[in-house]
Amino acid sequence: MSSRMAGSVLLRRAGAGAGRLFATTASPAARTALGGGGGAWVRMMSTSAASQVKDEAAKGVKAEAAKGDGEKKEVAISSYWGIDQSKKLVREDGTEWKWSCFRPWETYTADTSIDLTKHHVPNTMLDKIAYYTVKSLRFPTDIFFQRRYGCRAMMLETVAAVPGMVGGMLLHLRSLRRFEQSGGWIRALLEEAENERMHLMTFMEVAQPRWYERALVIAVQGVFFNAYFFGYLISPKFAHRVVGYLEEEAVHSYTEFLKDLDDGKIDNVPAPAIAIDYWRLPANATLKDVVTVVRADEAHHRDVNHFASDVYYQGMQLKATPAPIGYH
């Protein structure tokens, strides 16, 4: 007997037995279906079993969804990859750290005693091109923002955060290509970019940009990123000099910002919470305190980029001179 015939016999017997079993409760139509074909019965049993499994699964999902928030968090942190998000960071006083965009060990106290009047006098033709290029960019910025320094600061930081990222990325790729260390400059430049981004996150709490200002940021960032990228490839000393002069202008802009705060033209509102934690400011710090520490940061960036340009002017690579890690 072939396997196909044996299977048919077994199905007919199973169908007949099922018909006798349910004959007392099933309707005539159902009994006819049960007695008439084992295949139909098997399909009915398969469909019924599948439906039962689906119902049980749905009940399980509803039961899980009905559990408390604590159990939900426990489910969220259990991961095949072993990522544990249950550990909470705390401050020095033991209270919980609420920021995920930066960690407690990344905070610092700004050195506000830095000399704000330093200026690199352009002597070479390349320096003069860098200097007057930056000066030419200031004119349309003054016209557009006038004395709205909150919005001006946001625009300034969206541009200022680009050079460090571009420079760090290109030095990183150079280190990989040439199998050489960078002297710590990759980290220093990326640290600068992160610091500028935190300036932006802070001023977002002070002034909200309008839709056309957001559009302007997208356009300016697209143009400036590509221009600085190719400029750094062609001449790193020119690129760092440009950033040095940009930071000089930033110091000037924040000084004007502070003057308007002192004159009462801008309300000296309480400092955003993110600024208090990032710069370790006192709990009663104000916007003036924030602008003061941001200006100090910009002065540090000015010095570092002018120094990097000077290294290139002396015919050396940045890797030959240790980077000022942690210069904040």
Coordinates of C-alpha atoms in Angstrom, one line a residue:
M1 CA 0.0 0.0 0.0
S2 CA 1.4 3.4 -0.9
S3 CA 1.9 6.1 1.7
R4 CA -0.7 8.2 0.0
M5 CA -3.4 5.5 0.3
A6 CA -2.4 4.9 3.9
G7 CA -2.8 8.6 4.7
S8 CA -6.3 8.6 3.1
V9 CA -7.5 5.7 5.2
L10 CA -6.2 7.2 8.4
L11 CA -7.9 10.5 7.6
R12 CA -11.3 8.8 6.9
R13 CA -11.1 6.9 10.1
A14 CA -10.3 10.0 12.1
G15 CA -13.2 11.9 10.4
A16 CA -15.6 9.1 11.2
G17 CA -14.5 8.9 14.9
A18 CA -14.8 12.7 15.2
G19 CA -18.3 12.5 13.7
R20 CA -19.5 10.0 16.3
L21 CA -17.9 11.9 19.1
F22 CA -19.6 15.2 18.3
A23 CA -22.8 13.8 16.9
T24 CA -24.9 14.5 20.0
T25 CA -24.0 18.2 20.0
A26 CA -23.4 19.1 16.4
S27 CA -26.0 20.3 14.0
P28 CA -27.1 18.1 11.1
A29 CA -25.0 20.2 8.7
A30 CA -22.0 19.9 11.0
R31 CA -22.5 16.1 11.3
T32 CA -22.7 15.8 7.5
A33 CA -19.5 17.7 7.2
L34 CA -17.8 15.7 9.9
G35 CA -18.9 12.3 8.5
G36 CA -18.3 13.3 4.9
G37 CA -14.6 14.2 4.9
G38 CA -11.6 13.9 7.2
G39 CA -9.8 16.7 5.3
A40 CA -12.5 19.2 6.2
W41 CA -12.3 18.2 9.8
V42 CA -8.6 18.5 9.9
R43 CA -8.8 22.0 8.4
M44 CA -11.5 23.0 11.0
M45 CA -9.3 21.7 13.8
S46 CA -6.2 23.5 12.4
T47 CA -8.2 26.8 12.1
S48 CA -9.6 26.4 15.6
A49 CA -6.2 25.7 17.1
A50 CA -4.6 28.7 15.3
S51 CA -7.4 30.9 16.6
Q52 CA -7.0 29.6 20.1
V53 CA -3.2 30.3 20.0
K54 CA -3.9 33.9 18.7
D55 CA -6.4 34.5 21.5
E56 CA -3.9 33.3 24.1
A57 CA -1.2 35.5 22.7
A58 CA -3.5 38.5 22.6
K59 CA -4.4 37.8 26.3
G60 CA -0.7 37.6 27.1
V61 CA 0.0 41.0 25.4
K62 CA -2.9 42.6 27.2
A63 CA -1.7 41.2 30.5
E64 CA 1.8 42.6 30.0
A65 CA 0.4 46.0 29.0
A66 CA -1.7 46.1 32.1
K67 CA 1.4 45.8 34.4
G68 CA 2.8 48.7 36.3
D69 CA 5.4 51.3 35.2
G70 CA 8.1 49.6 37.2
E71 CA 7.6 46.3 35.3
K72 CA 7.6 48.2 32.0
K73 CA 10.9 49.7 32.7
E74 CA 12.3 46.3 33.7
V75 CA 11.1 44.9 30.3
A76 CA 12.7 47.9 28.5
I77 CA 16.1 47.4 30.0
S78 CA 16.3 43.7 29.4
S79 CA 18.2 43.4 26.2
Y80 CA 19.8 40.6 24.2
W81 CA 22.8 42.9 23.8
G82 CA 23.4 43.2 27.6
I83 CA 22.6 47.0 27.6
D84 CA 21.6 47.9 31.2
Q85 CA 19.8 51.2 31.5
S86 CA 18.8 50.7 35.1
K87 CA 21.9 52.3 36.5
K88 CA 21.4 55.9 37.4
L89 CA 24.0 58.6 37.5
V90 CA 24.1 60.8 40.5
R91 CA 25.6 64.2 41.4
E92 CA 28.3 64.7 44.1
D93 CA 25.5 65.4 46.6
G94 CA 23.8 62.1 45.8
T95 CA 20.9 63.5 43.9
E96 CA 19.9 61.9 40.5
W97 CA 21.5 63.3 37.3
K98 CA 18.8 64.2 34.9
W99 CA 20.7 64.9 31.7
S100 CA 21.5 62.3 29.1
C101 CA 23.1 64.7 26.6
F102 CA 26.2 65.1 28.9
R103 CA 27.6 63.4 31.9
P104 CA 28.6 64.7 35.4
W105 CA 32.3 64.1 34.6
E106 CA 32.0 66.3 31.5
T107 CA 31.0 69.4 33.5
Y108 CA 33.6 72.0 34.4
T109 CA 34.1 75.5 35.8
A110 CA 35.0 78.0 33.1
D111 CA 38.1 80.1 33.5
T112 CA 36.7 83.6 33.3
S113 CA 40.1 85.1 34.0
I114 CA 41.3 84.5 30.5
D115 CA 42.5 87.5 28.5
L116 CA 39.7 88.7 26.3
T117 CA 41.6 91.3 24.4
K118 CA 44.1 89.1 22.6
H119 CA 44.2 89.5 18.8
H120 CA 46.3 88.0 16.2
V121 CA 47.6 90.7 13.9
P122 CA 47.4 89.4 10.3
N123 CA 50.9 89.7 8.7
T124 CA 50.9 87.2 5.9
M125 CA 48.7 87.3 2.8
L126 CA 46.9 84.1 4.0
D127 CA 46.2 85.7 7.4
K128 CA 44.8 88.8 5.8
I129 CA 42.5 86.8 3.6
A130 CA 41.3 84.9 6.6
Y131 CA 40.8 88.1 8.6
Y132 CA 38.9 90.1 6.0
T133 CA 36.8 87.0 5.1
V134 CA 35.5 86.9 8.7
K135 CA 35.0 90.6 8.8
S136 CA 33.0 90.5 5.6
L137 CA 30.7 87.9 7.2
R138 CA 30.0 90.0 10.2
F139 CA 28.4 92.8 8.2
P140 CA 25.3 90.9 7.0
T141 CA 25.0 89.3 10.4
D142 CA 24.8 92.7 12.1
I143 CA 22.1 93.8 9.6
F144 CA 20.0 90.6 10.0
F145 CA 20.1 90.2 13.8
Q146 CA 20.9 93.8 14.8
R147 CA 20.9 93.6 18.6
R148 CA 18.8 90.5 19.1
Y149 CA 21.8 88.8 20.8
G150 CA 19.8 85.7 21.9
C151 CA 19.0 84.7 18.3
R152 CA 22.4 85.9 17.2
A153 CA 24.1 83.6 19.7
M154 CA 22.1 80.6 18.3
M155 CA 23.1 81.3 14.8
L156 CA 26.7 81.9 15.8
E157 CA 26.9 78.5 17.6
T158 CA 25.4 76.6 14.7
V159 CA 28.4 77.8 12.7
A160 CA 31.0 77.6 15.4
A161 CA 30.3 73.9 16.1
V162 CA 31.2 72.9 12.6
P163 CA 35.0 73.5 12.4
G164 CA 35.9 71.3 15.3
M165 CA 33.9 68.4 13.9
V166 CA 35.4 68.8 10.4
G167 CA 39.0 69.2 11.6
G168 CA 38.7 66.3 14.1
M169 CA 37.1 64.1 11.3
L170 CA 39.9 64.9 8.8
L171 CA 42.6 64.3 11.4
H172 CA 41.0 61.0 12.3
L173 CA 41.0 59.8 8.7
R174 CA 44.6 61.0 8.3
S175 CA 45.6 59.0 11.4
L176 CA 44.0 55.9 9.9
R177 CA 45.5 56.3 6.5
R178 CA 49.0 57.0 7.7
F179 CA 49.0 54.7 10.7
E180 CA 50.1 57.5 13.0
Q181 CA 48.9 59.1 16.2
S182 CA 47.4 62.6 16.2
G183 CA 49.0 64.1 19.3
G184 CA 45.6 64.3 21.0
W185 CA 44.3 66.9 18.5
I186 CA 41.4 64.7 17.3
R187 CA 39.9 64.7 20.8
A188 CA 40.7 68.4 21.3
L189 CA 38.9 69.4 18.2
L190 CA 35.9 67.2 18.8
E191 CA 35.7 68.5 22.4
E192 CA 35.6 72.0 21.0
A193 CA 32.7 71.0 18.7
E194 CA 30.8 69.4 21.6
N195 CA 31.3 72.5 23.7
E196 CA 30.0 74.8 21.0
R197 CA 27.0 72.5 20.6
M198 CA 26.3 72.8 24.3
H199 CA 26.3 76.6 23.9
L200 CA 23.5 76.1 21.3
M201 CA 21.5 73.8 23.6
T202 CA 21.8 76.4 26.3
F203 CA 20.6 79.4 24.2
M204 CA 17.7 77.3 22.8
E205 CA 16.3 77.7 26.4
V206 CA 16.7 81.5 26.2
A207 CA 15.4 82.3 22.7
Q208 CA 13.3 80.3 20.3
P209 CA 14.3 80.7 16.6
R210 CA 11.7 81.7 14.1
W211 CA 11.0 79.5 11.1
Y212 CA 13.1 81.6 8.7
E213 CA 16.0 81.6 11.1
R214 CA 15.9 77.8 11.2
A215 CA 15.9 77.9 7.4
L216 CA 18.8 80.2 7.4
V217 CA 20.7 77.9 9.7
I218 CA 20.2 75.0 7.3
A219 CA 21.5 77.0 4.4
V220 CA 24.4 78.5 6.2
Q221 CA 25.5 75.2 7.7
G222 CA 25.4 73.5 4.3
V223 CA 27.5 76.2 2.7
F224 CA 29.9 76.6 5.6
F225 CA 30.5 72.9 6.2
N226 CA 31.5 72.2 2.6
A227 CA 33.6 75.4 2.3
Y228 CA 35.5 74.7 5.5
F229 CA 35.9 71.0 4.6
F230 CA 37.6 71.8 1.3
G231 CA 39.5 74.7 2.9
Y232 CA 40.9 72.4 5.6
L233 CA 42.0 69.9 2.9
I234 CA 43.8 72.6 1.0
S235 CA 45.3 74.6 3.9
P236 CA 44.8 73.6 7.5
K237 CA 46.7 76.7 8.7
F238 CA 44.3 78.9 6.8
A239 CA 41.3 77.0 8.2
H240 CA 42.4 77.3 11.8
R241 CA 43.2 80.9 11.3
V242 CA 39.7 81.6 10.1
V243 CA 38.3 79.9 13.2
G244 CA 40.6 81.9 15.4
Y245 CA 39.2 85.1 13.9
L246 CA 35.6 83.8 14.1
E247 CA 36.2 83.2 17.8
E248 CA 37.5 86.8 18.2
E249 CA 34.2 88.0 16.7
A250 CA 32.3 85.7 19.1
V251 CA 34.1 87.3 22.1
H252 CA 33.1 90.7 20.8
S253 CA 29.5 89.7 20.3
Y254 CA 29.1 88.3 23.7
T255 CA 30.8 91.4 25.2
E256 CA 28.1 93.5 23.5
F257 CA 25.5 91.0 24.8
L258 CA 26.7 91.6 28.4
K259 CA 26.6 95.4 27.9
D260 CA 22.9 95.2 26.9
L261 CA 22.3 93.0 30.0
D262 CA 24.0 95.5 32.2
D263 CA 22.0 98.4 30.6
G264 CA 18.7 96.6 31.2
K265 CA 18.0 96.3 27.4
I266 CA 17.8 92.6 27.8
D267 CA 16.1 90.9 30.8
N268 CA 18.6 89.2 33.1
V269 CA 16.5 86.1 33.5
P270 CA 17.5 83.1 35.6
A271 CA 20.0 80.8 34.0
P272 CA 18.7 77.6 32.3
A273 CA 19.0 74.4 34.4
I274 CA 21.2 72.8 31.7
A275 CA 23.7 75.7 32.0
I276 CA 23.8 75.5 35.8
D277 CA 24.8 71.9 35.6
Y278 CA 27.1 72.1 32.6
W279 CA 29.2 75.0 33.9
R280 CA 28.7 74.2 37.6
L281 CA 27.1 77.5 38.2
P282 CA 25.4 78.5 41.5
A283 CA 21.7 77.7 41.8
N284 CA 20.8 81.4 41.6
A285 CA 22.9 82.1 38.4
T286 CA 21.4 84.4 35.8
L287 CA 21.7 84.8 32.1
K288 CA 24.6 87.2 32.6
D289 CA 26.6 84.4 34.3
V290 CA 25.9 82.1 31.4
V291 CA 27.0 84.7 28.8
T292 CA 30.2 85.3 30.8
V293 CA 31.2 81.6 30.9
V294 CA 30.3 81.2 27.2
R295 CA 32.5 84.2 26.3
A296 CA 35.4 82.6 28.2
D297 CA 34.9 79.3 26.2
E298 CA 35.1 81.3 23.0
A299 CA 38.3 82.9 24.1
H300 CA 39.8 79.5 24.8
H301 CA 38.7 78.3 21.3
R302 CA 40.3 81.5 19.8
D303 CA 43.6 80.7 21.5
V304 CA 43.7 77.0 20.5
N305 CA 42.9 77.6 16.9
H306 CA 45.4 80.5 16.5
F307 CA 48.0 78.2 18.2
A308 CA 47.2 75.3 15.7
S309 CA 47.6 77.7 12.8
D310 CA 51.0 78.8 14.2
V311 CA 52.1 75.2 14.4
Y312 CA 51.4 74.8 10.7
Y313 CA 53.1 78.1 9.9
Q314 CA 56.3 76.7 11.5
G315 CA 56.3 73.9 9.1
M316 CA 55.2 71.2 11.6
Q317 CA 52.2 68.9 11.8
L318 CA 49.8 69.1 14.8
K319 CA 50.8 65.7 16.0
A320 CA 54.3 67.1 16.8
T321 CA 52.8 69.3 19.5
P322 CA 50.6 67.9 22.3
A323 CA 47.0 69.2 22.1
P324 CA 45.6 71.2 25.0
I325 CA 43.3 68.4 26.2
G326 CA 40.8 69.7 28.8
Y327 CA 41.6 73.3 28.2
H328 CA 38.2 74.3 29.4

